[in-house]
Structures are given as structure tokens and as C-alpha cells.
Short mmCIF file of C-alpha atoms and ligand atoms in Angstrom, two decimals:
data_model
loop_
_atom_site.label_atom_id
_atom_site.label_comp_id
_atom_site.label_asym_id
_atom_site.label_seq_id
_atom_site.Cartn_x
_atom_site.Cartn_y
_atom_site.Cartn_z
CA MET A 529 -22.77 26.02 -18.68
CA GLU A 530 -23.09 22.42 -19.44
CA TYR A 531 -20.40 19.92 -19.34
CA LYS A 532 -19.70 16.40 -20.15
CA ILE A 533 -16.98 14.90 -17.90
CA ALA A 534 -15.60 11.41 -18.53
CA LEU A 535 -14.47 9.56 -15.11
CA ILE A 536 -12.23 6.85 -15.12
CA ARG A 537 -12.33 5.75 -11.42
CA GLY A 538 -9.91 3.07 -11.91
CA ASP A 539 -8.08 0.75 -9.34
CA GLY A 540 -7.29 0.73 -5.94
CA ILE A 541 -8.12 4.21 -4.15
CA GLY A 542 -9.21 5.59 -7.87
CA PRO A 543 -12.88 4.93 -6.99
CA GLU A 544 -13.03 6.40 -3.49
CA VAL A 545 -11.12 9.47 -4.44
CA VAL A 546 -13.01 10.06 -7.78
CA ASN A 547 -15.88 9.98 -5.78
CA GLU A 548 -15.25 12.86 -3.77
CA ALA A 549 -14.13 14.93 -6.68
CA VAL A 550 -17.45 14.32 -7.76
CA GLY A 551 -19.12 15.55 -5.05
CA VAL A 552 -17.31 18.54 -5.39
CA LEU A 553 -17.95 19.00 -9.00
CA ASP A 554 -21.51 18.78 -7.84
CA ALA A 555 -21.31 21.40 -5.34
CA VAL A 556 -19.39 23.86 -7.83
CA ALA A 557 -22.08 23.02 -10.52
CA GLU A 558 -24.86 24.17 -8.00
CA LYS A 559 -23.13 27.10 -6.92
CA TYR A 560 -22.36 28.60 -10.27
CA GLY A 561 -25.32 27.61 -11.99
CA HIS A 562 -23.35 24.91 -14.38
CA LYS A 563 -24.76 21.17 -15.46
CA ILE A 564 -22.64 18.13 -15.33
CA GLN A 565 -23.25 14.96 -17.13
CA TYR A 566 -20.92 12.24 -16.27
CA VAL A 567 -19.73 9.21 -18.39
CA ASP A 568 -18.18 6.28 -16.74
CA VAL A 569 -15.05 4.95 -19.00
CA LEU A 570 -13.84 1.53 -17.89
CA LEU A 571 -9.76 1.40 -18.00
CA GLY A 572 -7.03 -0.11 -15.96
CA GLY A 573 -7.09 -3.49 -13.85
CA CYS A 574 -10.83 -3.20 -13.46
CA ALA A 575 -10.94 -3.17 -17.26
CA THR A 576 -8.78 -6.49 -17.13
CA ASP A 577 -11.01 -8.04 -14.96
CA ALA A 578 -14.36 -6.96 -16.97
CA VAL A 579 -13.53 -7.58 -20.61
CA GLY A 580 -10.09 -9.11 -20.59
CA LYS A 581 -7.97 -6.13 -21.70
CA SER A 582 -6.95 -2.83 -19.53
CA TYR A 583 -8.02 -0.60 -22.72
CA PRO A 584 -11.17 -1.45 -23.83
CA ASP A 585 -12.26 -0.91 -27.43
CA GLY A 586 -13.62 2.65 -27.84
CA THR A 587 -12.32 3.96 -24.65
CA ALA A 588 -10.77 7.10 -26.79
CA GLU A 589 -13.53 7.34 -28.59
CA LYS A 590 -16.19 7.83 -25.56
CA CYS A 591 -13.32 9.99 -23.62
CA LYS A 592 -13.35 12.61 -26.93
CA GLY A 593 -16.85 12.85 -26.40
CA CYS A 594 -16.27 14.63 -23.43
CA ASP A 595 -14.95 17.93 -22.47
CA ALA A 596 -12.86 16.75 -19.98
CA VAL A 597 -11.34 13.22 -18.52
CA LEU A 598 -10.92 12.82 -15.06
CA LEU A 599 -8.82 9.73 -13.67
CA GLY A 600 -8.52 8.24 -10.06
CA ALA A 601 -5.41 6.24 -10.05
CA VAL A 602 -4.94 2.76 -12.05
CA GLY A 603 -2.22 -0.42 -11.12
CA GLY A 604 -2.30 -3.00 -8.57
CA PRO A 605 -0.11 -5.88 -7.89
CA LYS A 606 -2.94 -8.36 -9.38
CA TRP A 607 -2.31 -6.58 -12.95
CA GLY A 608 1.69 -7.02 -12.25
CA PRO A 609 4.51 -7.11 -15.09
CA ASP A 610 4.04 -10.69 -15.61
CA LYS A 611 0.53 -10.08 -17.69
CA PRO A 612 0.27 -9.79 -21.18
CA ALA A 613 0.73 -5.79 -22.13
CA GLU A 614 -2.82 -5.85 -23.29
CA GLN A 615 -3.72 -6.65 -19.46
CA ARG A 616 -1.68 -4.43 -17.76
CA PRO A 617 -2.85 -0.97 -16.52
CA GLU A 618 0.28 1.19 -17.44
CA THR A 619 -0.45 -0.14 -20.94
CA ALA A 620 -3.64 1.65 -21.20
CA LEU A 621 -2.51 4.62 -19.50
CA LEU A 622 -0.10 5.09 -22.18
CA ALA A 623 -2.47 4.15 -25.20
CA ILE A 624 -5.20 6.74 -23.75
CA ARG A 625 -2.23 9.83 -23.42
CA LYS A 626 -1.53 9.32 -26.87
CA ASP A 627 -4.84 8.65 -28.48
CA LEU A 628 -6.02 11.80 -26.90
CA GLY A 629 -2.74 13.95 -28.20
CA LEU A 630 -2.08 15.04 -24.50
CA TYR A 631 1.65 16.00 -25.19
CA ALA A 632 1.83 18.52 -22.36
CA ASN A 633 1.93 17.09 -18.77
CA LEU A 634 1.22 20.19 -16.13
CA ARG A 635 2.39 19.41 -12.83
CA PRO A 636 1.90 22.02 -10.02
CA ALA A 637 4.00 21.79 -6.99
CA THR A 638 2.66 24.12 -4.33
CA LEU A 639 3.27 24.03 -0.82
CA ARG A 640 -0.06 25.13 0.70
CA PRO A 641 0.16 27.63 3.42
CA ALA A 642 -1.20 25.28 5.82
CA MET A 643 1.30 22.42 5.00
CA ALA A 644 4.24 24.87 5.01
CA GLU A 645 5.88 22.40 7.96
CA ALA A 646 5.65 19.27 5.79
CA SER A 647 7.99 20.16 3.31
CA PRO A 648 11.41 18.36 3.84
CA LEU A 649 13.26 21.68 3.24
CA ARG A 650 14.91 23.82 5.67
CA LYS A 651 12.30 25.88 7.50
CA GLU A 652 13.67 29.62 5.82
CA THR A 653 13.34 28.06 2.42
CA ALA A 654 9.79 26.52 2.82
CA GLU A 655 8.69 29.39 4.32
CA LYS A 656 9.30 31.64 1.25
CA GLY A 657 6.70 29.58 -0.24
CA ILE A 658 6.79 27.23 -3.21
CA ASP A 659 4.57 27.75 -6.06
CA LEU A 660 6.01 26.29 -9.71
CA MET A 661 4.43 24.75 -12.27
CA MET A 662 6.27 22.02 -14.27
CA VAL A 663 5.42 21.42 -17.83
CA ARG A 664 6.47 18.10 -19.28
CA GLU A 665 6.51 17.15 -22.89
CA LEU A 666 5.00 14.11 -22.92
CA THR A 667 4.62 11.98 -25.93
CA GLY A 668 8.61 12.28 -27.31
CA GLY A 669 12.05 12.15 -26.66
CA VAL A 670 13.60 9.10 -25.21
CA TYR A 671 10.91 7.40 -23.61
CA PHE A 672 9.22 7.12 -27.23
CA GLY A 673 12.33 6.83 -29.46
CA LYS A 674 13.77 3.52 -31.65
CA ARG A 675 15.31 1.05 -28.86
CA ASP A 676 17.60 -1.48 -29.93
CA ARG A 677 19.35 -4.46 -28.03
CA TYR A 678 22.16 -6.63 -29.63
CA GLU A 679 25.20 -8.75 -28.98
CA THR A 680 28.67 -7.36 -29.64
CA GLU A 681 31.91 -9.68 -30.62
CA ASP A 682 33.73 -8.20 -27.71
CA ARG A 683 31.86 -5.75 -25.49
CA GLY A 684 29.12 -8.67 -24.66
CA MET A 685 25.31 -6.84 -24.76
CA GLU A 686 24.59 -3.79 -26.05
CA CYS A 687 21.40 -1.41 -25.91
CA THR A 688 20.19 1.78 -27.62
CA ASP A 689 17.59 3.91 -26.76
CA LEU A 690 17.26 6.88 -28.87
CA MET A 691 16.34 10.36 -27.98
CA ALA A 692 14.85 12.65 -30.85
CA TYR A 693 12.80 15.83 -30.67
CA SER A 694 11.10 17.73 -33.89
CA GLU A 695 11.10 21.57 -34.00
CA LYS A 696 7.20 21.17 -34.13
CA GLU A 697 7.17 18.79 -30.71
CA ILE A 698 9.22 21.35 -29.00
CA GLU A 699 7.16 24.36 -30.43
CA ARG A 700 4.06 23.44 -29.18
CA VAL A 701 4.88 22.29 -25.66
CA GLY A 702 6.97 25.47 -25.09
CA ARG A 703 4.32 27.84 -26.34
CA ARG A 704 2.08 26.38 -23.85
CA ALA A 705 4.52 27.08 -20.96
CA PHE A 706 4.61 30.81 -22.35
CA GLU A 707 0.81 31.07 -22.50
CA LEU A 708 1.06 29.53 -18.87
CA ALA A 709 3.25 32.24 -17.41
CA ARG A 710 1.46 34.79 -19.16
CA LEU A 711 -1.63 33.60 -16.79
CA ARG A 712 1.15 33.41 -13.80
CA ARG A 713 3.85 35.37 -12.46
CA LYS A 714 5.17 35.67 -16.11
CA LYS A 715 8.61 33.85 -16.03
CA VAL A 716 9.80 30.66 -17.90
CA SER A 717 13.02 28.46 -17.02
CA SER A 718 13.41 26.25 -19.58
CA VAL A 719 15.56 22.97 -19.03
CA ASP A 720 17.66 21.28 -21.06
CA LYS A 721 21.41 19.34 -21.47
CA ALA A 722 22.42 22.21 -24.26
CA ASN A 723 26.07 21.57 -23.15
CA VAL A 724 25.51 18.13 -24.11
CA LEU A 725 22.89 16.84 -26.08
CA GLU A 726 22.04 17.82 -29.85
CA THR A 727 18.18 17.11 -28.87
CA SER A 728 18.74 19.85 -26.03
CA ARG A 729 20.66 22.54 -28.63
CA LEU A 730 17.41 22.38 -30.86
CA TRP A 731 15.52 22.57 -27.71
CA ARG A 732 17.25 25.81 -26.66
CA SER A 733 17.10 27.41 -29.88
CA VAL A 734 12.98 26.85 -30.60
CA MET A 735 12.50 28.08 -26.56
CA HIS A 736 14.78 31.49 -28.01
CA ARG A 737 12.50 31.87 -30.90
CA LEU A 738 9.30 31.81 -28.78
CA ALA A 739 10.74 34.05 -26.17
CA GLU A 740 11.13 36.69 -28.93
CA GLU A 741 7.21 36.33 -29.37
CA TYR A 742 6.62 36.68 -25.37
CA PRO A 743 8.25 39.83 -24.48
CA ASP A 744 6.19 40.01 -21.43
CA VAL A 745 7.68 36.94 -20.07
CA GLN A 746 10.69 36.88 -18.55
CA TYR A 747 12.85 33.95 -20.03
CA GLU A 748 15.80 31.96 -18.51
CA ASP A 749 17.91 28.48 -19.82
CA VAL A 750 18.45 26.20 -16.83
CA LEU A 751 20.96 23.10 -17.28
CA VAL A 752 19.21 19.98 -15.80
CA ASP A 753 21.70 19.06 -13.41
CA ASN A 754 21.52 22.87 -11.94
CA CYS A 755 17.73 22.84 -11.86
CA ALA A 756 17.75 19.51 -9.99
CA MET A 757 19.90 21.59 -7.26
CA GLN A 758 17.90 24.80 -7.39
CA ILE A 759 14.52 22.78 -6.68
CA VAL A 760 15.70 21.61 -3.34
CA ARG A 761 18.22 24.98 -2.84
CA ASP A 762 15.50 27.73 -3.56
CA PRO A 763 12.37 26.46 -5.60
CA GLY A 764 10.86 29.68 -4.79
CA GLN A 765 12.71 31.15 -7.62
CA PHE A 766 10.53 29.23 -10.43
CA ASP A 767 7.53 29.71 -11.69
CA VAL A 768 6.88 27.78 -15.09
CA LEU A 769 9.38 25.34 -15.55
CA VAL A 770 9.48 23.10 -19.18
CA THR A 771 11.41 20.88 -20.16
CA GLU A 772 11.35 17.51 -22.23
CA ASN A 773 9.70 14.02 -21.26
CA MET A 774 12.33 12.52 -19.06
CA PHE A 775 14.02 15.62 -17.41
CA GLY A 776 10.34 16.51 -16.82
CA ASP A 777 9.71 13.09 -15.09
CA ILE A 778 12.13 12.84 -12.81
CA LEU A 779 12.12 16.75 -12.39
CA SER A 780 8.37 16.46 -11.29
CA ASP A 781 8.46 13.86 -8.62
CA GLU A 782 11.61 16.29 -7.11
CA ALA A 783 9.18 19.27 -7.35
CA SER A 784 6.57 17.54 -5.92
CA MET A 785 8.26 15.78 -2.81
CA VAL A 786 9.63 18.96 -1.86
CA THR A 787 6.22 20.17 -1.05
CA GLY A 788 5.28 16.88 1.52
CA SER A 789 2.83 14.98 0.23
CA ILE A 790 2.04 13.12 -2.85
CA GLY A 791 -1.43 13.24 -1.74
CA LEU A 792 -2.32 17.00 -2.33
CA LEU A 793 -0.93 16.95 -5.90
CA PRO A 794 -2.88 17.42 -8.75
CA SER A 795 -1.91 17.26 -12.48
CA ALA A 796 -3.22 17.78 -16.32
CA SER A 797 -2.18 16.56 -19.36
CA ILE A 798 -3.66 18.51 -22.38
CA GLY A 799 -2.91 18.33 -26.27
CA ASP A 800 -4.42 20.85 -28.54
CA SER A 801 -8.45 19.81 -29.06
CA ALA A 802 -8.93 16.56 -27.33
CA PRO A 803 -10.41 17.02 -24.15
CA GLY A 804 -7.93 17.50 -21.37
CA LEU A 805 -6.91 14.44 -18.66
CA TYR A 806 -6.93 15.48 -14.93
CA GLU A 807 -5.33 13.33 -12.44
CA PRO A 808 -3.80 12.92 -9.00
CA ILE A 809 -0.12 12.40 -9.23
CA HIS A 810 -0.45 9.36 -6.91
CA GLY A 811 -0.85 6.09 -7.74
CA SER A 812 -3.96 3.51 -7.07
CA ALA A 813 -2.49 2.93 -3.18
CA PRO A 814 -3.53 -0.93 -3.14
CA ASP A 815 -2.24 -0.81 0.13
CA ILE A 816 -4.81 1.27 1.93
CA ALA A 817 -7.58 0.61 -0.74
CA GLY A 818 -11.42 0.18 0.72
CA GLN A 819 -10.39 1.59 4.20
CA ASP A 820 -11.58 5.37 3.52
CA LYS A 821 -7.99 6.54 4.41
CA ALA A 822 -7.35 7.87 0.71
CA ASN A 823 -6.60 11.76 0.68
CA PRO A 824 -8.61 13.19 -1.91
CA ILE A 825 -7.38 16.50 -1.98
CA ALA A 826 -5.00 15.83 -5.28
CA THR A 827 -8.25 14.49 -7.07
CA ILE A 828 -10.15 17.39 -5.88
CA LEU A 829 -7.35 19.74 -6.77
CA SER A 830 -7.56 18.04 -10.37
CA THR A 831 -10.87 19.42 -10.69
CA ALA A 832 -9.72 22.92 -10.11
CA MET A 833 -7.22 22.62 -12.54
CA MET A 834 -10.08 21.14 -15.05
CA PHE A 835 -12.04 24.48 -14.85
CA ARG A 836 -8.99 26.75 -15.16
CA TYR A 837 -7.53 25.02 -17.92
CA SER A 838 -10.12 22.75 -19.96
CA PHE A 839 -13.12 25.28 -19.04
CA GLN A 840 -11.28 28.51 -18.51
CA ARG A 841 -13.13 29.22 -15.44
CA PRO A 842 -10.83 30.41 -13.18
CA GLU A 843 -13.41 31.74 -10.29
CA GLU A 844 -14.60 28.19 -9.93
CA ALA A 845 -10.81 26.86 -9.70
CA ASP A 846 -9.90 29.47 -7.21
CA ALA A 847 -12.93 28.56 -5.08
CA ILE A 848 -12.23 24.92 -5.08
CA GLU A 849 -8.66 25.81 -3.82
CA LYS A 850 -9.88 27.70 -0.84
CA ALA A 851 -12.20 25.54 0.07
CA VAL A 852 -9.20 23.02 0.39
CA ASP A 853 -6.78 25.73 2.10
CA ALA A 854 -9.65 26.43 4.77
CA VAL A 855 -10.34 22.93 5.55
CA LEU A 856 -6.56 22.62 5.81
CA SER A 857 -6.45 25.94 7.80
CA ASP A 858 -8.85 24.68 10.03
CA GLY A 859 -6.37 21.63 11.13
CA TRP A 860 -8.46 19.14 9.29
CA ARG A 861 -5.85 16.26 7.78
CA THR A 862 -6.04 12.84 6.44
CA ALA A 863 -4.01 9.96 7.80
CA ASP A 864 -1.16 10.57 5.18
CA ILE A 865 -0.37 14.12 5.97
CA ALA A 866 -1.18 14.24 9.70
CA LYS A 867 1.20 14.76 12.54
CA PRO A 868 0.67 13.51 15.95
CA GLY A 869 -2.39 15.22 17.73
CA GLU A 870 -3.93 16.54 14.69
CA LYS A 871 -7.52 15.91 13.65
CA VAL A 872 -7.72 13.09 11.24
CA VAL A 873 -10.30 12.12 8.91
CA GLY A 874 -11.38 9.59 6.47
CA THR A 875 -11.60 10.27 2.34
CA ARG A 876 -15.32 10.90 2.66
CA GLU A 877 -15.08 13.19 5.66
CA MET A 878 -12.53 15.09 3.95
CA GLY A 879 -14.45 15.31 0.70
CA ARG A 880 -17.60 16.89 3.05
CA LEU A 881 -15.78 19.13 4.87
CA ILE A 882 -14.48 20.67 1.25
CA ARG A 883 -17.87 20.18 0.08
CA GLU A 884 -19.37 22.40 2.93
CA GLN A 885 -16.53 25.08 2.80
CA LEU A 886 -17.46 25.88 -0.94
CA LYS A 887 -20.85 26.53 0.36
CA VAL A 888 -20.18 29.17 2.71
CA LEU A 889 -17.15 30.78 0.80
P1 NAD B 1475 1.27 5.23 -4.89
O1 NAD B 1475 1.32 6.65 -5.33
O2 NAD B 1475 0.04 4.32 -5.23
O3 NAD B 1475 1.55 4.94 -3.47
C1 NAD B 1475 2.59 5.23 -2.72
C2 NAD B 1475 2.47 5.63 -1.16
O4 NAD B 1475 1.85 6.47 -1.08
C3 NAD B 1475 1.66 4.29 -0.36
O5 NAD B 1475 2.30 3.59 0.71
C4 NAD B 1475 0.27 4.93 -0.31
O6 NAD B 1475 -0.44 4.51 0.64
C5 NAD B 1475 0.37 6.24 -0.17
N1 NAD B 1475 -0.50 7.02 -0.93
C6 NAD B 1475 -0.62 7.32 -2.14
N2 NAD B 1475 -1.38 8.42 -2.73
C7 NAD B 1475 -2.25 8.32 -1.49
C8 NAD B 1475 -3.61 9.10 -1.09
N3 NAD B 1475 -4.47 9.69 -2.02
N4 NAD B 1475 -3.91 8.94 0.29
C9 NAD B 1475 -2.87 8.75 1.09
N5 NAD B 1475 -1.62 7.72 1.13
C10 NAD B 1475 -1.55 7.79 -0.50
O7 NAD B 1475 2.36 4.51 -5.67
P2 NAD B 1475 2.74 2.76 -5.75
O8 NAD B 1475 2.65 2.06 -4.43
O9 NAD B 1475 4.42 2.76 -6.20
O10 NAD B 1475 2.14 2.27 -6.71
C11 NAD B 1475 0.87 1.96 -6.53
C12 NAD B 1475 0.16 1.24 -7.91
O11 NAD B 1475 -0.04 2.55 -8.70
C13 NAD B 1475 0.96 0.65 -8.89
O12 NAD B 1475 0.62 -0.39 -9.77
C14 NAD B 1475 1.48 1.77 -9.81
O13 NAD B 1475 1.88 1.07 -11.26
C15 NAD B 1475 0.41 2.59 -9.66
N6 NAD B 1475 0.26 4.07 -10.41
C16 NAD B 1475 -0.65 4.42 -11.14
C17 NAD B 1475 -0.33 5.71 -11.35
C18 NAD B 1475 -1.56 6.45 -12.06
O14 NAD B 1475 -2.61 5.77 -12.03
N7 NAD B 1475 -1.25 7.62 -12.89
C19 NAD B 1475 0.59 6.49 -11.33
C20 NAD B 1475 1.28 6.07 -10.25
C21 NAD B 1475 1.34 4.61 -9.72
#
């Protein structure tokens, strides 16, 4: 097959981790007989430096001409909140997600077998394994609702943030969750606050309707507060979790923490037709940028998600994940996940070890 991949290398450690992911993509292409063409796309602080804005004109069009987008990370103190919006990297991230219509954010939280002791959870809980997929609605809810701020006569300043959802928005992300569950352990847990919020009551009714369409998938409702507790008490009970934007923002960070390291976790943002966007969950880590210290595994695992969800090539995805697991099982670590006495390697060497494993698998 031939694939065209847009590369947004970004800022800080972004270019370093994308380099290693590209090496892995090339190794997969060679092993399975694919051809990959890369298109470099400028976005983030580096774009501000080069052309004066973080989201240069034509960025979305360039990405739409590709089959998938791989993003390292953007941001850094140089382009902080004091800068005008069009120069801030975060503005570009929101814009690209919106312009590509990426309404579902997929965040797996997997405790890799060789890393079980990295989990902050109790040993007996971690040993049961964690392999959940958080599906977060990404373009609606309170983060995109109308905001207001006004002076009152007797209560000082007052603000509102509107949380709004339509049936259509809920249905499309809900459907994604059920489809994903069919590829996994066939269980969907829908997270809401239906005992309080009207948007949650609509969410729940749409999800119940969908559940009837997927009788082969086990379904349950979970209240968001209970979900937050269950993720630390017994995360192994979950397969696919689906929830609205703000709940998903918070719960996906919680779920990633219980697996031990942000340097290991990939993510995907997908829509209906435009290319999916694949990126590590971590940021640009300016504190270690340019020092060959960054862990490239989250970005490498993002390419596995790309093969699985954008290219429908589970075999290649499995191969990448197995290569990562093999390297970790052999005891190789980057500094962020190493315990005293373990074999520590830099970004480039970790990438090379994973490529070597891919060849022999
Ligand atoms: P961060 O994820 O960049 O770093 C947090 C800590 O984790 C740092 O100590 C860093 O060194 C470490 N770390 C992160 N990724 C690592 C890796 N791959 N290997 C080894 N160590 C790693 O979060 P932050 O410090 O809050 O943010 C830094 C910048 O990144 C900010 O400008 C922020 O806005 C941006 N950011 C971007 C994205 C994105 O591009 N999607 C996401 C989050 C934060």
C-alpha cells in the first residue's frame, strides 16, 4: 500500500520523538512492502518563529491531502500566555482538531507487562492488568459553549460557561465507542452525570438507543464520580469508556497516571472522513529538549494506532506494539521510566532498538 503522512514535528522534544517514529514507520514499510511519503507541516511555536503565526494559512488543506497526521508536541515558555492568540501553539492545536473535524479522542491507558511495577496502584490491582480505551468527545460540551462574564448588583462578578450537546454529537462519538469495543473485549462503559445534568440525561438516552443496536457489546452506565474512583480501585474492569469532553479530559489524565508514565502513552483523534491525528499524550517537555533524553515510545505507539485505526492494518500495529514490549522486557529504559540500576538509553538508541526488534519479529 502507499500512504501519505503529514508530519507536524512541533516544538521542544517534538522533532526528536517524531524522528524515531518515522524510523519505525520506515521499518514497518520495509517489512510489509508499503511505500510511505511524508509531508512536513509547520505548526506550533516553530511556525510562529518562522511565519509569525502558530497556525499558518493552508495547514488544514495540507493535512487533508494526507492519509494521516503524526504530531510530536507543541508549546513552550517562549510562546506563553502573554503572546497574542495567533502566536500561541495551543491556538493551533485547537484549530487543527476543529478544521479536520476530529470529534473523537482515543486515549488508551495500557499498563505494559514489563512496566507493571511503574503503576502507583497497589501491586495486586496492577497485576490484574490495565488495558482500557478512553473515548472522549472532543469538539462539544462546556469547552466550546458560550461564555459570559458580567457584573451583578449584589454578588460581584458572575460568569457562565454553557455546556451544550446535541443528539447528533453524542451519537457519532457513541457509535465510535461501540465499533471500537467490537475490536476489543466488547464492553462499553458510558460515563455521565445523569443524576444532575440535563446534557447527561440526553447523553444517556442516546447511548441506550445505540446499545440496542449493538447487542453483542456489553453496556453499562457509570456516574463520573464513581468512574474516577473505579479507575484507581479496579481499572481492569473497563474496556472502552466513552464520555463527554470535560469528563474525558480529566478521566483520561487520571487513567494515564495509573499506568505509570506519560512517556509511554499514545493517542488518536479521529473524525468521519478527514485524516486522523496521532500524537503522544505528553507535551513538548522543554526541560529535556535537544538532550537525547526524551522517551520516543508514546510517539512510536501512536504510529501503531495510525496503522490500526486509519489504515486498518492491525498486523502492522501489533508488530509495533510487540517490538516495544520486547525492548521493555529486555530491560531497556529511557531515563523517565528507569529505576536505579536499569539499562538507560537515549531517544535515538531507544528508537534503534525498537526498529531492530521489528526486523526480527
Ligand atoms: P510535558 O508533558 O511536556 O512535561 C511534563 C514532564 O514530563 C516534564 O518533566 C517532562 O520532561 C516529562 N516528559 C514529558 N514527555 C516526556 C517524554 N517523552 N520523555 C521523557 N520525559 C517526558 O508537560 P508540561 O511541562 O506541562 O508542558 C510543556 C509544554 O508542552 C507546554 O508548553 C504545554 O502547553 C505543552 N503541551 C503540549 C501538548 C501537545 O502538543 N499536545 C500537550 C501537553 C502540553
